[in-house]
Short mmCIF file of C-alpha atoms and ligand atoms in Angstrom, two decimals:
data_model
loop_
_atom_site.label_atom_id
_atom_site.label_comp_id
_atom_site.label_asym_id
_atom_site.label_seq_id
_atom_site.Cartn_x
_atom_site.Cartn_y
_atom_site.Cartn_z
CA MET A 1222 0.00 0.00 0.00
CA GLN A 1223 1.34 3.41 -1.02
CA ILE A 1224 -0.11 6.08 1.18
CA VAL A 1225 0.33 9.78 1.91
CA LEU A 1226 -0.69 10.86 5.42
CA PHE A 1227 -1.86 14.43 5.16
CA GLY A 1228 -2.97 17.06 7.66
CA PRO A 1229 -1.88 20.19 9.50
CA PRO A 1230 0.98 20.17 12.01
CA GLY A 1231 -0.29 18.41 15.14
CA ALA A 1232 -3.09 16.50 13.39
CA GLY A 1233 -1.69 13.19 14.60
CA LYS A 1234 0.13 11.97 11.46
CA GLY A 1235 3.17 10.67 13.34
CA THR A 1236 0.97 9.10 16.04
CA GLN A 1237 -1.17 7.24 13.49
CA ALA A 1238 1.79 6.40 11.25
CA LYS A 1239 3.29 4.32 14.04
CA PHE A 1240 0.15 2.11 14.18
CA LEU A 1241 -0.29 1.94 10.41
CA SER A 1242 3.30 1.04 9.76
CA GLU A 1243 2.92 -1.96 12.13
CA GLU A 1244 -0.54 -2.92 10.88
CA PHE A 1245 0.40 -2.96 7.18
CA ASN A 1246 4.12 -3.71 7.62
CA ILE A 1247 5.30 -0.75 5.54
CA PRO A 1248 7.97 1.85 6.34
CA HIS A 1249 6.99 5.20 7.84
CA ILE A 1250 8.77 7.96 5.95
CA SER A 1251 8.52 11.28 7.78
CA THR A 1252 10.30 14.11 5.98
CA GLY A 1253 10.33 16.10 9.24
CA ASP A 1254 12.08 13.21 11.05
CA ILE A 1255 14.61 12.81 8.22
CA LEU A 1256 15.36 16.54 8.21
CA ARG A 1257 15.74 16.63 12.03
CA GLU A 1258 18.15 13.68 11.80
CA ASN A 1259 20.18 15.61 9.21
CA VAL A 1260 20.22 18.72 11.41
CA LYS A 1261 21.43 16.59 14.36
CA LYS A 1262 24.23 15.05 12.30
CA GLY A 1263 25.18 18.42 10.78
CA THR A 1264 24.96 17.19 7.17
CA ALA A 1265 24.89 19.64 4.24
CA LEU A 1266 21.12 19.12 3.94
CA GLY A 1267 20.67 19.66 7.70
CA MET A 1268 22.64 22.90 7.57
CA LYS A 1269 20.54 24.21 4.70
CA ALA A 1270 17.26 23.17 6.35
CA LYS A 1271 17.79 24.29 9.96
CA SER A 1272 16.95 27.99 9.75
CA TYR A 1273 13.70 27.32 7.88
CA MET A 1274 12.66 24.62 10.36
CA ASP A 1275 13.36 26.70 13.46
CA LYS A 1276 11.09 29.46 12.17
CA GLY A 1277 8.36 27.06 11.07
CA GLU A 1278 8.92 27.86 7.39
CA LEU A 1279 8.96 25.25 4.66
CA VAL A 1280 12.35 24.01 3.44
CA PRO A 1281 12.76 24.66 -0.35
CA ASP A 1282 10.90 22.20 -2.59
CA GLN A 1283 13.94 20.99 -4.52
CA LEU A 1284 15.68 19.74 -1.36
CA LEU A 1285 12.57 17.81 -0.33
CA ASN A 1286 11.94 16.39 -3.78
CA ASP A 1287 15.51 15.06 -3.98
CA LEU A 1288 15.25 13.63 -0.45
CA VAL A 1289 11.98 11.82 -1.17
CA ARG A 1290 13.15 10.56 -4.56
CA SER A 1291 16.20 8.87 -3.09
CA ARG A 1292 14.24 7.47 -0.12
CA LEU A 1293 11.57 5.95 -2.41
CA GLU A 1294 14.31 4.31 -4.48
CA GLU A 1295 15.32 2.22 -1.47
CA PRO A 1296 14.25 -1.43 -1.62
CA ASP A 1297 12.22 -1.45 1.63
CA THR A 1298 9.59 0.74 -0.08
CA LYS A 1299 8.82 -1.99 -2.67
CA LYS A 1300 6.16 -3.47 -0.36
CA GLY A 1301 4.62 0.01 0.10
CA PHE A 1302 5.18 3.08 2.24
CA LEU A 1303 3.56 5.76 4.36
CA LEU A 1304 4.69 9.26 3.49
CA ASP A 1305 4.19 11.70 6.38
CA GLY A 1306 4.76 15.45 5.91
CA TYR A 1307 5.26 15.34 2.13
CA PRO A 1308 3.99 16.69 -0.22
CA ARG A 1309 3.37 20.08 1.41
CA THR A 1310 3.14 22.31 -1.68
CA ILE A 1311 1.63 21.94 -5.17
CA PRO A 1312 5.12 21.74 -6.79
CA GLN A 1313 5.96 18.91 -4.35
CA ALA A 1314 2.72 17.09 -5.23
CA LYS A 1315 3.59 17.37 -8.93
CA ALA A 1316 7.15 16.17 -8.25
CA LEU A 1317 5.77 13.17 -6.34
CA ASP A 1318 3.64 12.29 -9.38
CA GLU A 1319 6.78 12.33 -11.53
CA ILE A 1320 8.77 10.26 -9.02
CA MET A 1321 5.96 7.68 -8.83
CA ASP A 1322 5.73 7.53 -12.64
CA GLU A 1323 9.48 7.00 -12.94
CA LEU A 1324 9.33 4.21 -10.36
CA ASN A 1325 6.26 2.70 -12.05
CA ARG A 1326 4.18 3.08 -8.92
CA LYS A 1327 0.83 4.61 -8.05
CA LEU A 1328 -0.48 6.31 -4.92
CA ASP A 1329 -3.34 4.29 -3.41
CA ALA A 1330 -4.67 6.98 -1.08
CA VAL A 1331 -4.08 10.34 0.54
CA VAL A 1332 -5.45 10.16 4.09
CA ASN A 1333 -6.33 13.63 5.35
CA ILE A 1334 -6.55 13.87 9.15
CA ASP A 1335 -8.78 16.84 9.83
CA VAL A 1336 -8.42 18.72 13.18
CA GLY A 1337 -9.57 22.22 14.19
CA THR A 1338 -7.08 25.01 14.95
CA ASN A 1339 -7.71 25.24 18.72
CA ALA A 1340 -7.04 21.55 19.21
CA LEU A 1341 -3.90 21.78 17.03
CA VAL A 1342 -2.42 24.53 19.21
CA LYS A 1343 -3.09 22.49 22.37
CA ARG A 1344 -1.59 19.37 20.83
CA LEU A 1345 1.55 21.09 19.53
CA SER A 1346 2.27 23.09 22.66
CA GLY A 1347 2.05 19.95 24.83
CA ARG A 1348 3.93 17.65 22.45
CA ARG A 1349 7.11 15.92 23.59
CA VAL A 1350 9.19 13.81 21.21
CA CYS A 1351 11.66 11.00 21.87
CA ARG A 1352 15.26 11.93 21.05
CA GLY A 1353 15.96 8.28 20.26
CA CYS A 1354 13.11 7.01 18.07
CA GLY A 1355 11.07 10.17 17.36
CA ALA A 1356 7.84 8.80 18.95
CA PRO A 1357 5.41 11.63 19.80
CA TYR A 1358 3.76 12.02 23.23
CA HIS A 1359 1.58 14.69 24.82
CA ILE A 1360 2.06 15.82 28.41
CA VAL A 1361 -1.70 15.56 29.11
CA MET A 1362 -3.43 13.73 26.24
CA ASN A 1363 -0.89 11.00 25.56
CA PRO A 1364 1.67 10.95 28.39
CA PRO A 1365 4.47 8.40 28.67
CA LYS A 1366 4.28 5.87 31.54
CA VAL A 1367 7.31 7.50 33.21
CA ALA A 1368 7.65 11.30 32.89
CA ASP A 1369 10.08 12.40 30.14
CA VAL A 1370 11.01 8.82 29.18
CA CYS A 1371 9.94 7.10 25.93
CA ASP A 1372 7.78 3.97 26.52
CA ALA A 1373 9.10 2.38 23.34
CA CYS A 1374 12.89 2.83 23.57
CA GLY A 1375 13.65 4.49 26.94
CA GLY A 1376 14.95 7.61 25.16
CA GLU A 1377 14.70 11.11 26.63
CA LEU A 1378 11.68 13.21 25.64
CA TYR A 1379 12.18 16.83 24.54
CA GLN A 1380 10.16 19.74 23.22
CA ARG A 1381 10.84 20.61 19.57
CA ALA A 1382 12.04 24.20 19.01
CA ASP A 1383 9.21 24.66 16.50
CA ASP A 1384 6.60 23.58 19.07
CA ARG A 1385 6.95 26.92 20.88
CA GLU A 1386 4.23 29.54 20.54
CA GLU A 1387 5.64 31.81 17.80
CA ALA A 1388 6.70 28.97 15.53
CA ILE A 1389 3.37 27.16 16.03
CA LYS A 1390 1.43 30.21 14.81
CA ASN A 1391 3.66 30.49 11.79
CA ARG A 1392 3.44 26.78 10.95
CA LEU A 1393 -0.36 26.86 11.04
CA ALA A 1394 -0.38 29.94 8.77
CA VAL A 1395 2.08 28.28 6.39
CA TYR A 1396 -0.15 25.19 6.32
CA THR A 1397 -3.22 27.22 5.35
CA LYS A 1398 -1.43 29.17 2.65
CA GLN A 1399 0.92 26.65 1.07
CA THR A 1400 -0.21 23.15 2.04
CA GLN A 1401 -4.00 23.15 2.16
CA PRO A 1402 -4.29 23.73 -1.63
CA VAL A 1403 -2.71 20.29 -2.12
CA LEU A 1404 -5.96 18.75 -0.79
CA ASP A 1405 -7.80 19.93 -3.89
CA PHE A 1406 -5.10 18.50 -6.12
CA TYR A 1407 -5.72 15.02 -4.67
CA LYS A 1408 -9.49 15.43 -4.44
CA LYS A 1409 -9.55 15.95 -8.21
CA LYS A 1410 -7.54 12.75 -8.65
CA GLY A 1411 -10.13 10.85 -6.56
CA VAL A 1412 -7.63 9.47 -3.99
CA LEU A 1413 -8.51 11.66 -0.99
CA ILE A 1414 -9.90 10.03 2.17
CA ASP A 1415 -11.07 12.45 4.90
CA ILE A 1416 -10.81 11.33 8.51
CA ASP A 1417 -12.19 13.24 11.52
CA GLY A 1418 -9.05 13.56 13.64
CA ASP A 1419 -10.69 15.51 16.46
CA ARG A 1420 -11.31 12.36 18.50
CA GLU A 1421 -9.45 9.96 20.77
CA ILE A 1422 -6.28 8.45 19.29
CA GLU A 1423 -7.81 4.92 19.29
CA GLU A 1424 -10.96 6.08 17.49
CA VAL A 1425 -8.97 7.82 14.77
CA LYS A 1426 -6.78 4.73 14.43
CA ALA A 1427 -9.82 2.43 13.93
CA ASP A 1428 -11.26 4.75 11.28
CA VAL A 1429 -8.03 5.03 9.29
CA ILE A 1430 -7.41 1.29 9.37
CA ASN A 1431 -11.01 0.57 8.25
CA ALA A 1432 -10.73 3.06 5.41
CA LEU A 1433 -7.44 1.58 4.22
CA GLU A 1434 -8.65 -2.02 4.50
CA GLU A 1435 -11.50 -1.11 2.17
CA ILE A 1436 -9.10 -0.07 -0.59
CA ALA A 1437 -6.43 -2.75 0.10
P1 ADP B 1125 1.78 15.44 13.45
O1 ADP B 1125 2.73 14.31 13.13
O2 ADP B 1125 0.59 15.46 12.55
O3 ADP B 1125 2.44 16.77 13.56
P2 ADP B 1125 1.67 14.14 16.09
O4 ADP B 1125 1.31 12.73 15.77
O5 ADP B 1125 3.07 14.44 16.49
O6 ADP B 1125 1.18 15.14 14.90
O7 ADP B 1125 0.66 14.62 17.24
C1 ADP B 1125 0.73 15.95 17.77
C2 ADP B 1125 0.46 15.91 19.27
O8 ADP B 1125 -0.91 15.58 19.50
C3 ADP B 1125 1.29 14.90 20.05
O9 ADP B 1125 1.56 15.46 21.31
C4 ADP B 1125 0.34 13.69 20.16
O10 ADP B 1125 0.63 12.92 21.32
C5 ADP B 1125 -1.01 14.36 20.25
N1 ADP B 1125 -2.11 13.63 19.62
C6 ADP B 1125 -2.07 12.92 18.46
N2 ADP B 1125 -3.29 12.44 18.16
C7 ADP B 1125 -4.14 12.87 19.13
C8 ADP B 1125 -5.54 12.71 19.39
N3 ADP B 1125 -6.34 12.02 18.56
N4 ADP B 1125 -6.06 13.30 20.50
C9 ADP B 1125 -5.26 14.02 21.33
N5 ADP B 1125 -3.95 14.20 21.15
C10 ADP B 1125 -3.38 13.64 20.06
P1 AMP B 1126 7.10 18.06 10.63
O1 AMP B 1126 7.94 17.15 11.47
O2 AMP B 1126 6.37 17.35 9.53
O3 AMP B 1126 6.19 18.95 11.46
O4 AMP B 1126 8.13 19.04 9.88
C1 AMP B 1126 8.98 19.89 10.60
C2 AMP B 1126 9.58 20.94 9.68
O5 AMP B 1126 10.40 20.31 8.69
C3 AMP B 1126 8.58 21.79 8.90
O6 AMP B 1126 8.07 22.88 9.63
C4 AMP B 1126 9.45 22.24 7.72
O7 AMP B 1126 10.35 23.27 8.11
C5 AMP B 1126 10.29 20.98 7.44
N1 AMP B 1126 9.61 20.09 6.47
C6 AMP B 1126 9.19 18.81 6.68
N2 AMP B 1126 8.63 18.30 5.59
C7 AMP B 1126 8.67 19.28 4.64
C8 AMP B 1126 8.21 19.39 3.30
N3 AMP B 1126 7.58 18.39 2.69
N4 AMP B 1126 8.44 20.57 2.65
C9 AMP B 1126 9.08 21.59 3.23
N5 AMP B 1126 9.51 21.57 4.50
C10 AMP B 1126 9.32 20.42 5.20
#
């Protein structure tokens, strides 16, 4: 299954991706996670991306298109994949079409997790992420068993620099202006599945899995 997980920052893409990747046995490819890893390692890509990420701006399309192209060429994606956080602009959506054509593949679905702005702000401002495996938690709505420690790998939890107030506002504005138009692009192609993400994590999970089983 070849899926794009779509939605504003804080919608729950990373949270749901973890379940879906296990359920369907396909790799979770988060462009945000890959970029953060590059920033941490100080690679050329990481150095170019950091200032955009800290401000909550989008990293230039070309860098993302190259990153996704080389990731989708890796053999573990042959059984399918879950793309999380890409495409985020119309030029990226068009580039993904080209990449898929070149690789002789086809997107099965774009799953749009829909959540209102107030809930997004609450989710992002309380988010904590594992330094080791990237798993997302929430200090109130999805806390780890032991404070500041990842349930999955024992890693330390931290607050992302872009989950602070100013950057959150900017990211939500960037989403509305640059990313939301991509929904129409996929609606016209007939691959868009809308999911109400303003519910408990387990309810959203059941809905997404049901929707994907129907098209599998
Ligand atoms: P995204 O990957 O879309 O940016 P995350 O999966 O990191 O979003 O989730 C953002 C925050 O919201 C995290 O703190 C996560 O624990 C929390 N969260 C995710 N889904 C839900 C939900 N259905 N209800 C409440 N909180 C949620
Ligand atoms: P995320 O983890 O998906 O919230 O992404 C964190 C940050 O990484 C974003 O605010 C952007 O700066 C950058 N980023 C991730 N994916 C993309 C993308 N597809 N296009 C441009 N920038 C991206």
